[in-house]
Amino acid sequence: MSDTDAANSMESELARLIHACAARDRHALRQLYDLVAGQMLASMLRILKRRALAEEALQDVFVSIWQRAAQFESARGSARIWLMAIARHRAIDVLRSERVDLYRQADVEQLPHAGMEGLGDWSSAGRSAAALARCFEELSGEQRRGIELAFVNGYSHADIARVTGEPLGTIKSWIRRGLASLRQCLER
Amino acid sequence: MKHDQPQLIDALASEYVLGTLRGAARRRFERWQNAEWHVASRVRTWEGRLIPLTLGLPPIAPSQEVWEKIEARIRNSDAPGIGTARRGAARPALRALAAVLLLCAIFAGGYVAWRMTESLHLQTVATIKGAQGPVAWSIELDARHKRLRAVALAGAVAQPGHSFELWALLPGKAAPVSLGLLPAAGQLERTLSVAQRAALASAAQVAVSLEPPGGSPTGAPTGPVLFVAALNKA
């Protein structure tokens, strides 16, 4: 089975399980949990730093999936992105309401790049994994790092300025230009 | 803030998804995306672009107790009567579930037979045509709005490299809801989702847009709207 076939089959399985949750099938929720909870926890922990906080937020995510499953429409986009977006929004909400020490985990240089290595096994709705990886690679190193720190670690502009030692205005410009380049590249 | 500029909306959506839009600006943007579908649609696009960045992180297995707590919270949210149930109270819950399942099974047989006869009767609810030209499609629904049939007629002219997509137009600023693709020839029949039925219940019009093959990639109309027609529900 090719990567694309595997990604499509994962997508349809996730969509099927979300629909089953909408029909109140708890076993389907457990299957979803087995498939994506580890990935969600990894991304939430990068933002929230404290495991207890991230695991509590993960509970909220699955209760939310159970309650909102009927709102998911597979025609409107990727099931995996829908699930991961719920996790991400919850982590950001908790980050905003808790006093999370962003620098507790490590010096920024010690944090591994999240990178695009996970892109090989999936593709988002309408955009191939290869296109995303290629466009991300086209960004300058600073733009890529700024976007990664903001998105993957949940850092604000000021946080990034602090850990990189660059002026705030420079950071805002890296990110603004990086996002614009990413958009242009993906829409080509 | 000028809210009608696509570039500005896109830039704000990208910073919102990235997480760098903070404080009052973030809350304002959240209210805005809840109110306007085209803003929400840009947010979904950016989620699709950026979320893959986190998929490369090695998964971390949650502690055993996370699932146990999720299960307990779901039990509580689904069954208020047994909401405070502790583990020892699982048996009455199972018995209640068995009773419900038995009742469902009894009704299911009758329901299926009833629905099968009902779905045979489809009524035309919309006739889609241009101002001058012949009718392009006839849209038919069953009495409970569960089955939709679209029949292509003389006015439906295939556009190579494109698909036709049917939308329910909702009142106010709500986003149009896709009712699926329309055939360029012949007919298509499909079962509608709960969301599509809800949309049809409040819609007064339907529209047809020209989309990339397979339909809109974003869940909102992306191409030109070719036709708008009144919806005459029985």
GROMACS .gro file of C-alpha atoms in nm, chain A residues 83 92 109 142 145 149 175-176:
model
    8
   83LEU     CA    1  -0.953   1.626   1.539
   92ILE     CA    2  -0.426   2.737   2.336
  109GLU     CA    3   1.798   2.542   2.090
  142GLU     CA    4   1.420   3.247   1.025
  145ARG     CA    5   1.181   2.882   1.285
  149LEU     CA    6   0.807   2.823   1.753
  175ILE     CA    7   0.625   3.552   1.072
  176ARG     CA    8   0.412   3.781   0.859
   0.00000   0.00000   0.00000
